[in-house]
Coordinates of C-alpha atoms (C1' of nucleotides) in Angstrom, one line a residue:
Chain A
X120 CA 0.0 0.0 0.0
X121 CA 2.2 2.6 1.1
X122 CA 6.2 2.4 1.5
X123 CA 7.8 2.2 4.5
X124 CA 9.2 5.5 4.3
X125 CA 6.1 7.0 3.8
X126 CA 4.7 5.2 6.7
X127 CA 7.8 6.8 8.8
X128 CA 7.0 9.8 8.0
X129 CA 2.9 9.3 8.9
X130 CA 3.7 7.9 11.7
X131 CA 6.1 11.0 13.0
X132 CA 4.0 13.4 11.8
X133 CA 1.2 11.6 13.8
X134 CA 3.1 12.1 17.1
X135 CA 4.0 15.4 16.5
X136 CA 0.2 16.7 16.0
X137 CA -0.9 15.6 19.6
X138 CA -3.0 18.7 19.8
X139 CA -1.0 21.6 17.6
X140 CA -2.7 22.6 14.3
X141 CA 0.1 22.4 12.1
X142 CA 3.8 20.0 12.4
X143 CA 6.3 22.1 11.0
X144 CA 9.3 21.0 9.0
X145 CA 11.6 21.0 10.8
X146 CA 10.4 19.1 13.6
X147 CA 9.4 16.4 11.1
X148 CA 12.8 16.2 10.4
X149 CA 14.7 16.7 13.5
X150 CA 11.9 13.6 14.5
X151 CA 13.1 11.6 11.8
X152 CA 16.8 12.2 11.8
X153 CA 17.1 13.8 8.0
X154 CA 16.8 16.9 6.8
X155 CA 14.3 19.4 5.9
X156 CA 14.8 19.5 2.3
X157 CA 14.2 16.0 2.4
X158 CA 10.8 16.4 4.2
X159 CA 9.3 19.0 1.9
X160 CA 10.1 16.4 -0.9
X161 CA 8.0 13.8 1.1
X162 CA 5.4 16.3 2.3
X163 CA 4.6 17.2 -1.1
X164 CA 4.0 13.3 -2.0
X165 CA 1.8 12.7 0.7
X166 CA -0.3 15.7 -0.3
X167 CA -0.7 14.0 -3.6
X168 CA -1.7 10.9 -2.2
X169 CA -4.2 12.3 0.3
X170 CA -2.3 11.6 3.5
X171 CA -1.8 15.1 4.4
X172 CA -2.5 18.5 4.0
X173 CA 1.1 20.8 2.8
X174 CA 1.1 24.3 3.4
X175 CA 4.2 25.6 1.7
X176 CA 6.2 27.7 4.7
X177 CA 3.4 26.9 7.3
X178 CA 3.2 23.3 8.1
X179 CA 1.6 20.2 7.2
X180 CA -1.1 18.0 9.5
X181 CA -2.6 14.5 8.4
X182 CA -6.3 14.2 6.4
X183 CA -8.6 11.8 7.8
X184 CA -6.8 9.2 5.6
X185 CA -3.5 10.2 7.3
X186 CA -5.1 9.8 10.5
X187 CA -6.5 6.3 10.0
X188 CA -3.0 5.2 8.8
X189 CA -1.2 6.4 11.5
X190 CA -3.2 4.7 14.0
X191 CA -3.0 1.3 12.2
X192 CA 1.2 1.7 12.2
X193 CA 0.6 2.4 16.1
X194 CA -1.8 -0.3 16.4
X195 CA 0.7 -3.0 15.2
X196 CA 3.6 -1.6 16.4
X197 CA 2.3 -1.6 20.3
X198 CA 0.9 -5.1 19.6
X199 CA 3.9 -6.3 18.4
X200 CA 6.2 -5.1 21.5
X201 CA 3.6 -7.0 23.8
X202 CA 4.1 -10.0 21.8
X203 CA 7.8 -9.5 22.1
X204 CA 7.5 -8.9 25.8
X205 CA 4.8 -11.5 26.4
X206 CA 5.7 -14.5 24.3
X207 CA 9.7 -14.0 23.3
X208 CA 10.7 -12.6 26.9
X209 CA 11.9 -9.4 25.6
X210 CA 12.5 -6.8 28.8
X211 CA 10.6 -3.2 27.7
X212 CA 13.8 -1.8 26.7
X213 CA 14.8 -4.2 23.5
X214 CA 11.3 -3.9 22.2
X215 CA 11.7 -0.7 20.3
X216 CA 13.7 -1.3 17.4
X217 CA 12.1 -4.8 16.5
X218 CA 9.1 -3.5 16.3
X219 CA 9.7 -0.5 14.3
X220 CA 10.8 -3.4 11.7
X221 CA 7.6 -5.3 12.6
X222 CA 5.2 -2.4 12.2
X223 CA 5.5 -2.1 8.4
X224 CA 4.7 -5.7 7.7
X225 CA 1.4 -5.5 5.9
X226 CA -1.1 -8.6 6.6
X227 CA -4.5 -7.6 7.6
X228 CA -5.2 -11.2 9.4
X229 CA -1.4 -11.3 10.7
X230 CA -2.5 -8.4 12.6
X231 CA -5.9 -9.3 13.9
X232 CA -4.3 -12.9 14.6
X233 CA -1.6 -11.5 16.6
X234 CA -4.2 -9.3 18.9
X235 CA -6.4 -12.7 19.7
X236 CA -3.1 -14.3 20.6
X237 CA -2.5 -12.0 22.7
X238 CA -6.1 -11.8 23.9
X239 CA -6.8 -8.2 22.7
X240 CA -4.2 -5.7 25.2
X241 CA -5.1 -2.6 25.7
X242 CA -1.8 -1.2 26.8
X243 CA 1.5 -1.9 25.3
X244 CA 4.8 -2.4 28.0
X245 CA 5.5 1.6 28.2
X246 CA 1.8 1.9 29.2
X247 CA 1.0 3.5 26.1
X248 CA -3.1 2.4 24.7
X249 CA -3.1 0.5 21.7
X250 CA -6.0 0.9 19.1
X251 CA -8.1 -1.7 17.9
X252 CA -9.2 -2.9 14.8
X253 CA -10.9 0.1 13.9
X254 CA -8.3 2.7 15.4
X255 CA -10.4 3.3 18.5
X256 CA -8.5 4.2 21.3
X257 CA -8.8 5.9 24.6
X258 CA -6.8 8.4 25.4
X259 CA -6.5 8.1 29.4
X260 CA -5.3 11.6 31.0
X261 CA -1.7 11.3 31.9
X262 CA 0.4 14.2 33.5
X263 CA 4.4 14.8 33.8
X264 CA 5.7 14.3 37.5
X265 CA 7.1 18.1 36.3
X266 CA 3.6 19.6 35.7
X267 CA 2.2 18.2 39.1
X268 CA 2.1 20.2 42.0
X269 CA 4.5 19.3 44.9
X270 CA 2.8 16.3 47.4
X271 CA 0.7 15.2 44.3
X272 CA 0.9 11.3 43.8
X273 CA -0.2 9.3 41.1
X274 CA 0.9 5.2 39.6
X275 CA 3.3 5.7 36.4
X276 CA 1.2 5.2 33.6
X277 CA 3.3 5.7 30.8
X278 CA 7.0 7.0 29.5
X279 CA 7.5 9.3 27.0
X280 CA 11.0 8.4 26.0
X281 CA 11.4 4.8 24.8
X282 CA 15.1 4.8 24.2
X283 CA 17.0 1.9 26.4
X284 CA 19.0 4.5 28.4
X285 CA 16.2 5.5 29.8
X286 CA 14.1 2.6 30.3
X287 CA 17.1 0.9 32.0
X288 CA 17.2 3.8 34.3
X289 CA 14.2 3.1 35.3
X290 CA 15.1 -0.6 35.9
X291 CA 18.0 0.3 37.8
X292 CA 15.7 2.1 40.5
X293 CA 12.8 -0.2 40.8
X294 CA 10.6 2.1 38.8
X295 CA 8.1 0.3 36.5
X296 CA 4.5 0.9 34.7
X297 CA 2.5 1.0 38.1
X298 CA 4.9 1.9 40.8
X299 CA 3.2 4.6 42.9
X300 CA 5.2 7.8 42.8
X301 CA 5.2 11.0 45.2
X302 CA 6.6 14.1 44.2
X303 CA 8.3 15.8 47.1
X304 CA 10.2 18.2 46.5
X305 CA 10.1 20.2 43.0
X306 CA 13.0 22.6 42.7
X307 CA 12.4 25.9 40.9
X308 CA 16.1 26.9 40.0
X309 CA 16.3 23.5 37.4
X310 CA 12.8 21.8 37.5
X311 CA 14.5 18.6 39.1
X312 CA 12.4 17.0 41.7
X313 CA 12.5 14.5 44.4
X314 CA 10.5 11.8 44.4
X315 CA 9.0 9.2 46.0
X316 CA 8.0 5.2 45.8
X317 CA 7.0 2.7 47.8
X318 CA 10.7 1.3 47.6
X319 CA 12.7 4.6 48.5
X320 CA 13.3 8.5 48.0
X321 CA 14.9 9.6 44.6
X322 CA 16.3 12.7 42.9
X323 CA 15.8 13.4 39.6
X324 CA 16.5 16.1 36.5
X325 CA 13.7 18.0 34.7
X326 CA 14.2 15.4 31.6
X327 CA 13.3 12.7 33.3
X328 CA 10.4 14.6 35.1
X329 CA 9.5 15.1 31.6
X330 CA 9.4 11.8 30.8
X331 CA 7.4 10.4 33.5
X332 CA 3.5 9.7 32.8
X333 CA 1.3 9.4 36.5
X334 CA -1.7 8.7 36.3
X335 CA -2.7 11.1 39.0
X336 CA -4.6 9.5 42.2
Chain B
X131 CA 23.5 -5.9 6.8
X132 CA 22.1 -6.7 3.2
X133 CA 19.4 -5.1 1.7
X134 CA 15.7 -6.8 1.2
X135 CA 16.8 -7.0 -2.7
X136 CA 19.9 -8.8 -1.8
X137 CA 18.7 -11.4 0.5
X138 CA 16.1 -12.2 -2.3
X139 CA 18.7 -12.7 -4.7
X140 CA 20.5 -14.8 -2.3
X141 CA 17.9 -16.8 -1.2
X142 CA 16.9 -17.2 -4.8
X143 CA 20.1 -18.2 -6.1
X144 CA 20.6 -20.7 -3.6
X145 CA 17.1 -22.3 -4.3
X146 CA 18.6 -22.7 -8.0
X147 CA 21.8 -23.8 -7.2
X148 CA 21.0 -27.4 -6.2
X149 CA 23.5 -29.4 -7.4
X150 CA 24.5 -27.3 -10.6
X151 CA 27.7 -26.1 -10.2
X152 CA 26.6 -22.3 -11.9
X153 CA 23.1 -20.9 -11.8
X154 CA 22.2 -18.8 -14.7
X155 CA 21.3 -14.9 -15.1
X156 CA 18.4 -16.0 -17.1
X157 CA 17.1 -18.7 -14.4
X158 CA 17.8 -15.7 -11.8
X159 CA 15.5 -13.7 -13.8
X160 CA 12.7 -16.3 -14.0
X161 CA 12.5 -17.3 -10.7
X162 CA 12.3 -13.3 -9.6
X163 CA 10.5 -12.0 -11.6
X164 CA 12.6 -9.1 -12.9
X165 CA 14.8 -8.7 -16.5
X166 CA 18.0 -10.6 -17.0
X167 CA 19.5 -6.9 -17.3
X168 CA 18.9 -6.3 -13.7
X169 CA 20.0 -9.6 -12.5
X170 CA 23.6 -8.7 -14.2
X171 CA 23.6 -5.5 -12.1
X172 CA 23.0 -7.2 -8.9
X173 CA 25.2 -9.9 -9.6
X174 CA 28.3 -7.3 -9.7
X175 CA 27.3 -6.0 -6.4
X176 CA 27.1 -9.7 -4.4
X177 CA 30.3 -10.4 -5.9
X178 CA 31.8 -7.1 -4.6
X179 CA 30.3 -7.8 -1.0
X180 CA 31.7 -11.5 -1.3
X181 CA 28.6 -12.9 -1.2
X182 CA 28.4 -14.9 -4.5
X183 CA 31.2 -15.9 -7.1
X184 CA 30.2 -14.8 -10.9
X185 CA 31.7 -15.6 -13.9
X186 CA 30.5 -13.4 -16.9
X187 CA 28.5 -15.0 -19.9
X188 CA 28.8 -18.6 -17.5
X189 CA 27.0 -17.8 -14.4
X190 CA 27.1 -17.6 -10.5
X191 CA 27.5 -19.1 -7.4
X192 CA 27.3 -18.5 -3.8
X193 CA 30.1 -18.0 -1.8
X194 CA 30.2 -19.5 1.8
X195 CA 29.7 -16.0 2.9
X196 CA 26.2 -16.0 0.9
X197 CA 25.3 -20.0 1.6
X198 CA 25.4 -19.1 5.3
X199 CA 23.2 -16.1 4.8
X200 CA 20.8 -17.8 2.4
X201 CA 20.3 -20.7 5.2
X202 CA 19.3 -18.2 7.9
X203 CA 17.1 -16.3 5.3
X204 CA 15.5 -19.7 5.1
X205 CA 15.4 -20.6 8.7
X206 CA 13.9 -17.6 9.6
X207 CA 11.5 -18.2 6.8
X208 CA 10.4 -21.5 7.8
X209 CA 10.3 -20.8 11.7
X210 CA 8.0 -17.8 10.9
X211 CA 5.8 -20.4 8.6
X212 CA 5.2 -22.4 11.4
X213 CA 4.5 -19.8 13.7
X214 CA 1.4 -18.3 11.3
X215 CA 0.1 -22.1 11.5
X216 CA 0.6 -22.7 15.0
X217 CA -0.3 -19.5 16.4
X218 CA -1.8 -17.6 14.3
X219 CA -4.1 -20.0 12.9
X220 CA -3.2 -19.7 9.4
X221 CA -3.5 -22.8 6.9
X222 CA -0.5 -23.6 4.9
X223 CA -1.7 -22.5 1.5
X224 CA -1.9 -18.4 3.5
X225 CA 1.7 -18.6 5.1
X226 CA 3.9 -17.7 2.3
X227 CA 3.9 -14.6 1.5
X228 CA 3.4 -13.0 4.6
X229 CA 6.7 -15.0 5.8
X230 CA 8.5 -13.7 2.3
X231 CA 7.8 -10.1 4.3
X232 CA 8.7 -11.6 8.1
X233 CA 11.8 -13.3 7.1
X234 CA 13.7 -10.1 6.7
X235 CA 13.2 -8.4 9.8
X236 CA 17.0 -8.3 11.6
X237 CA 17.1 -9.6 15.1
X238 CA 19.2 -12.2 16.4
X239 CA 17.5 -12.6 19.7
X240 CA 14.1 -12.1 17.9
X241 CA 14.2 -15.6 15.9
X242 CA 16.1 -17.5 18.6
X243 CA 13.4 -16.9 21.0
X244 CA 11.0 -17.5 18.3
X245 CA 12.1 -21.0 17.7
X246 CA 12.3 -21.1 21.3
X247 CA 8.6 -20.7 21.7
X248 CA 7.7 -22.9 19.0
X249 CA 9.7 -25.3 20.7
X250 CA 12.6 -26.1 18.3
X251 CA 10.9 -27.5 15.4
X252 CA 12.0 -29.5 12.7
X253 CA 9.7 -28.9 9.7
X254 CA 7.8 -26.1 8.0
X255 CA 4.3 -26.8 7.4
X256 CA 5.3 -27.7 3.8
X257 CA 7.6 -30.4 5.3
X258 CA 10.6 -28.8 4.6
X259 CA 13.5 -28.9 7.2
X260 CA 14.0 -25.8 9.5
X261 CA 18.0 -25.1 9.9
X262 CA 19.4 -24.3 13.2
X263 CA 20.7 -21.2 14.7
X264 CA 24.3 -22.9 12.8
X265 CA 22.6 -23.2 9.3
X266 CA 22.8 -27.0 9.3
X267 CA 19.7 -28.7 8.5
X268 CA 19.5 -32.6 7.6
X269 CA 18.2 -33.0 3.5
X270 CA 16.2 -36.0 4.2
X271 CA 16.0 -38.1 0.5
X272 CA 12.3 -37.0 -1.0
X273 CA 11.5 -38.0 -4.4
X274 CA 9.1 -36.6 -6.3
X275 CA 6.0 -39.2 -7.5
X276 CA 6.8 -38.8 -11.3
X277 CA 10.4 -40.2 -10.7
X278 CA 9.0 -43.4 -8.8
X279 CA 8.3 -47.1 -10.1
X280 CA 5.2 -48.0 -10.3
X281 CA 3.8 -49.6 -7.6
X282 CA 5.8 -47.8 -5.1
X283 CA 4.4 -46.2 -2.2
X284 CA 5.4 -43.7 0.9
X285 CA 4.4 -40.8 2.5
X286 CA 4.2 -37.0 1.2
X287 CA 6.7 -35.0 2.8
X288 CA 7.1 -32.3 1.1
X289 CA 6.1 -30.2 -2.0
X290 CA 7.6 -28.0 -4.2
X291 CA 5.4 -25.5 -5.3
X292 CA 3.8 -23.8 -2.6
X293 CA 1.2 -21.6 -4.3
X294 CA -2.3 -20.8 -2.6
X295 CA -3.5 -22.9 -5.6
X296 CA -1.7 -25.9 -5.4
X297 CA -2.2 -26.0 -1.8
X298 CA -5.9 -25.4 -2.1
X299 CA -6.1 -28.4 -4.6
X300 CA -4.3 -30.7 -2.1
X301 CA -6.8 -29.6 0.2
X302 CA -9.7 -30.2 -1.9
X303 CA -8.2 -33.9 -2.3
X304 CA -7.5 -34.7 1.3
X305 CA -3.8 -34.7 0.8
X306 CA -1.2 -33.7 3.7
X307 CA 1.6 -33.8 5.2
X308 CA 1.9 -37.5 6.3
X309 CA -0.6 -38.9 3.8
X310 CA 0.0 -42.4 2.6
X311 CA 0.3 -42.3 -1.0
X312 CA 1.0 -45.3 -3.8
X313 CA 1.4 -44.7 -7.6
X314 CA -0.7 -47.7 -9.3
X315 CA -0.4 -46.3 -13.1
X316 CA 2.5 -43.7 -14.3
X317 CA 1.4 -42.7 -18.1
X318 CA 4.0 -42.4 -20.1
X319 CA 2.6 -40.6 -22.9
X320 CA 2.2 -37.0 -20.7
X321 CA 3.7 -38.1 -17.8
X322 CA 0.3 -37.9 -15.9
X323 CA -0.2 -40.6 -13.1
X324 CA -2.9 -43.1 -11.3
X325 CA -2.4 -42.5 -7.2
X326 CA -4.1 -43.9 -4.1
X327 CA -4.2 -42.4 -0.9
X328 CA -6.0 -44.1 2.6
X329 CA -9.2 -42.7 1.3
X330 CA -9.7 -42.4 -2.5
X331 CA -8.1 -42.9 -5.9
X332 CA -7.0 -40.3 -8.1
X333 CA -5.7 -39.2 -11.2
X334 CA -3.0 -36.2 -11.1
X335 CA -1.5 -34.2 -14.1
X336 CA 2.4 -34.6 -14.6
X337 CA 2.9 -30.6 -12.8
X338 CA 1.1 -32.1 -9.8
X339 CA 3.6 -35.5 -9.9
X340 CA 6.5 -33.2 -10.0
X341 CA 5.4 -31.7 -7.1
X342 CA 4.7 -33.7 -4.9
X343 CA 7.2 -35.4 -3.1
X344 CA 7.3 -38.6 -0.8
X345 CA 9.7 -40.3 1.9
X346 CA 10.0 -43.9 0.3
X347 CA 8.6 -46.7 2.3
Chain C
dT86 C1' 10.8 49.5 9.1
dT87 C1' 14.9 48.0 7.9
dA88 C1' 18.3 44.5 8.8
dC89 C1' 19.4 40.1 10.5
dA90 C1' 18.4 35.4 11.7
dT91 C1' 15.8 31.4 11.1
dT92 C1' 13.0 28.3 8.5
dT93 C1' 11.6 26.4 4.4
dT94 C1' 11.9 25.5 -0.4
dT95 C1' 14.3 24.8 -4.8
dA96 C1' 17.8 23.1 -7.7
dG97 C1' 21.0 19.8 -8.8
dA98 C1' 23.3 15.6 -7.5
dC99 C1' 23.7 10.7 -6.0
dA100 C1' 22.8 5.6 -4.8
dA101 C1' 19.8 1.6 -5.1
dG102 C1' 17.1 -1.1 -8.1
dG103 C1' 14.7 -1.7 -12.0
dC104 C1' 13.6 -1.3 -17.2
dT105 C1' 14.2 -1.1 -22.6
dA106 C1' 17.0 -1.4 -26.5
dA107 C1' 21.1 -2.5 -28.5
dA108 C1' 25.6 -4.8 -28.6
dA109 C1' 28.4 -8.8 -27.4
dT110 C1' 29.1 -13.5 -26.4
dT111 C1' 28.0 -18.3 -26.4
dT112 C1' 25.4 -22.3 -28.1
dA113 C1' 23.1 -24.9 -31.7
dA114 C1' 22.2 -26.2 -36.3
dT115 C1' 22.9 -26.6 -40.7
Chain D
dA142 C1' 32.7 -23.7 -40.4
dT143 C1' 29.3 -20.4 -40.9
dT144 C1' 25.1 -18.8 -39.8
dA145 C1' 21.2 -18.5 -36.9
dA146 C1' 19.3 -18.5 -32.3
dA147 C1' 19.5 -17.8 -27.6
dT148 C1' 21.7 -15.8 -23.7
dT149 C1' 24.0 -12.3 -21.4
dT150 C1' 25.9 -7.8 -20.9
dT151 C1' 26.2 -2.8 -21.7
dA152 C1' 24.3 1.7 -22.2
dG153 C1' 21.1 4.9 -21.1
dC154 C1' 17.0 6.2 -18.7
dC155 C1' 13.5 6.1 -14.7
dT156 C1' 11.8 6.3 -9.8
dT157 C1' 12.3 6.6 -4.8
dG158 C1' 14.4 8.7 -1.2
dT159 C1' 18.2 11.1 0.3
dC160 C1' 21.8 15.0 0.5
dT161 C1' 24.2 19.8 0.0
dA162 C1' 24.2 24.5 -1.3
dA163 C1' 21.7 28.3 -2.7
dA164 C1' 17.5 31.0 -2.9
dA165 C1' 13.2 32.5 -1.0
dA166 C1' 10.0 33.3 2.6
dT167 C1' 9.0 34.3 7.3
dG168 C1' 9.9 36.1 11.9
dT169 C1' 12.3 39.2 15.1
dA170 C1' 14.6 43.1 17.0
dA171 C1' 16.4 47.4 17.0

DNA sequence: TTACATTTTTAGACAAGGCTAAAATTTAAT
DNA sequence: ATTAAATTTTAGCCTTGTCTAAAAATGTAA
């Protein structure tokens, strides 16, 4: 149907939306690791094919058709990294790059296969919601230990980096997709914090504050 | 590593090879689908990678280099085969081309834990043999029913073609993996042939002789 | 509002893979 | 042994996706 480089670039542009009007350029490519001249040759292909809408200097955001695209590449990209996780015994930070390979395989009943095996998850292992057959998904309020206000507690929901430095941080400290978190302490000069489990106390930078989903309680 | 075109080729040219010492450009072509011109190109570049040995105007052959890689191209083809069957639910005539996609995904760990889970299996569910992480796989002796005497009997286990219509037609017949099979008649004006299996007798063309082949009893 | 900085697009090039048409080589057949 | 037929290679072109360098548009700050 559509190449995998075209499916890349969906799928970015997809994540970059999340609520802005327009993705610009730029971001597309600083998201994708090329360059921008490189983007506005894509952009102007996807336009073609109806994926997305290309305002020349102002930004680009997915049609409808973009849209539904995006959220089938999510779809098989979170159920595969369950599968990995679930059936292979990958640990949540090896996932990642298998399934950015696995996510462009194109087999309607592969798919729908794989998510009965599985027994329909609604949540892949960073906590993320993964869409179903028809690209329903809910969108379950999450909030950065940064943005919360100081004694706040929540259960960590979600991460918003996937990389395996981080997610092996994480590891290291006993810090995992339901570990109840307290935010202590949040310091104004640098926006690091100190925080909280059930296990012990723990400092940590503004970028990992960042990355931190709670559900809040 | 290689690219998805080059692991075709590979995997291709070591289907041919066989036996024959050289495999031709033209033989290359047909079994790709693509133009003998194109075949010459690619050609140049596995010999520069040291991946196959070719001799202009004669033909080519693999390397070691490019045996070992066709044999994991082919295990991870087969173990992904009898994955769709066994998990997935897929019949056999449905699992080809979506392992032709599957079998190049790169992950070591990814099809060692596979064949973990499937629990180290032997065959695909076209009866061909599954090599091991090594590459060695045992060529059990199958010979095709057109090449027997008549009168001889054994069991099917294996074809060659693996279309979804050859399969279907197996299907429609009752024939599997395992089936007893005897030739009674073997026509020797078109090469068609008279065979019995445990339930029925039936009359096959010499394309479906050639491709069906049995373990002697 | 003019000047500078940033962002984005265009123009031109390249590598991978593939094709067609023509040339070269090998094989087969008088 | 020559010619004819088949195979294989070369030459030149195309598409996809990428890049660099230069030009154009936009945004910002004095």
């Amino acid at each position: 149907m559509h190449s995998v480089s075209e499916e890349n670039y969906i799928k970015t542009i997809y994540h970059l939306q999340d609520g802005k009007s327009l993705v610009s350029t730029n971001d597309i490519a600083g998201g994708m690791n090329t360059k921008a001249s490189s983007v506005t040759d894509m952009l102007k292909k996807l336009a073609d094919k109806n994926l997305a809408e290309y305002i020349p200097y102002k930004g680009t955001r997915l049609t409808q058709n973009g849209i539904n695209c995006a959220t089938q590449i999510i779809r098989k990209h979170r159920l595969w990294e369950v599968f990995l996780v679930e059936k292979l015994d990958f640990s949540w930070d090896e996932v990642h790059e298998v399934a950015e390979q696995l996510e462009h395989i194109q087999s309607r009943k592969l798919i729908d296969e794989l998510d009965k095996l599985l027994e329909y998850p609604k949540y892949d292992p960073h906590g993320d919601p993964i869409p179903d057959a028809q690209g329903n998904y809910e969108k379950t309020a999450k909030t950065a230990i940064s943005k919360l206000e100081k004694g706040q507690s929540g259960v960590l929901a979600g991460v918003h980096d996937t990389s395996t430095r981080f997610l092996q941080y994480l590891d290291k400290h006993q810090i995992e997709l339901g570990t109840q978190i307290q935010l202590l302490e949040l310091e104004a000069f640098d926006g690091s914090c100190l925080i909280k489990t059930d296990l012990k106390e723990l400092h940590i930078s503004k970028t990992i504050a960042d990355n931190l989903y709670l559900k809040v309680l």
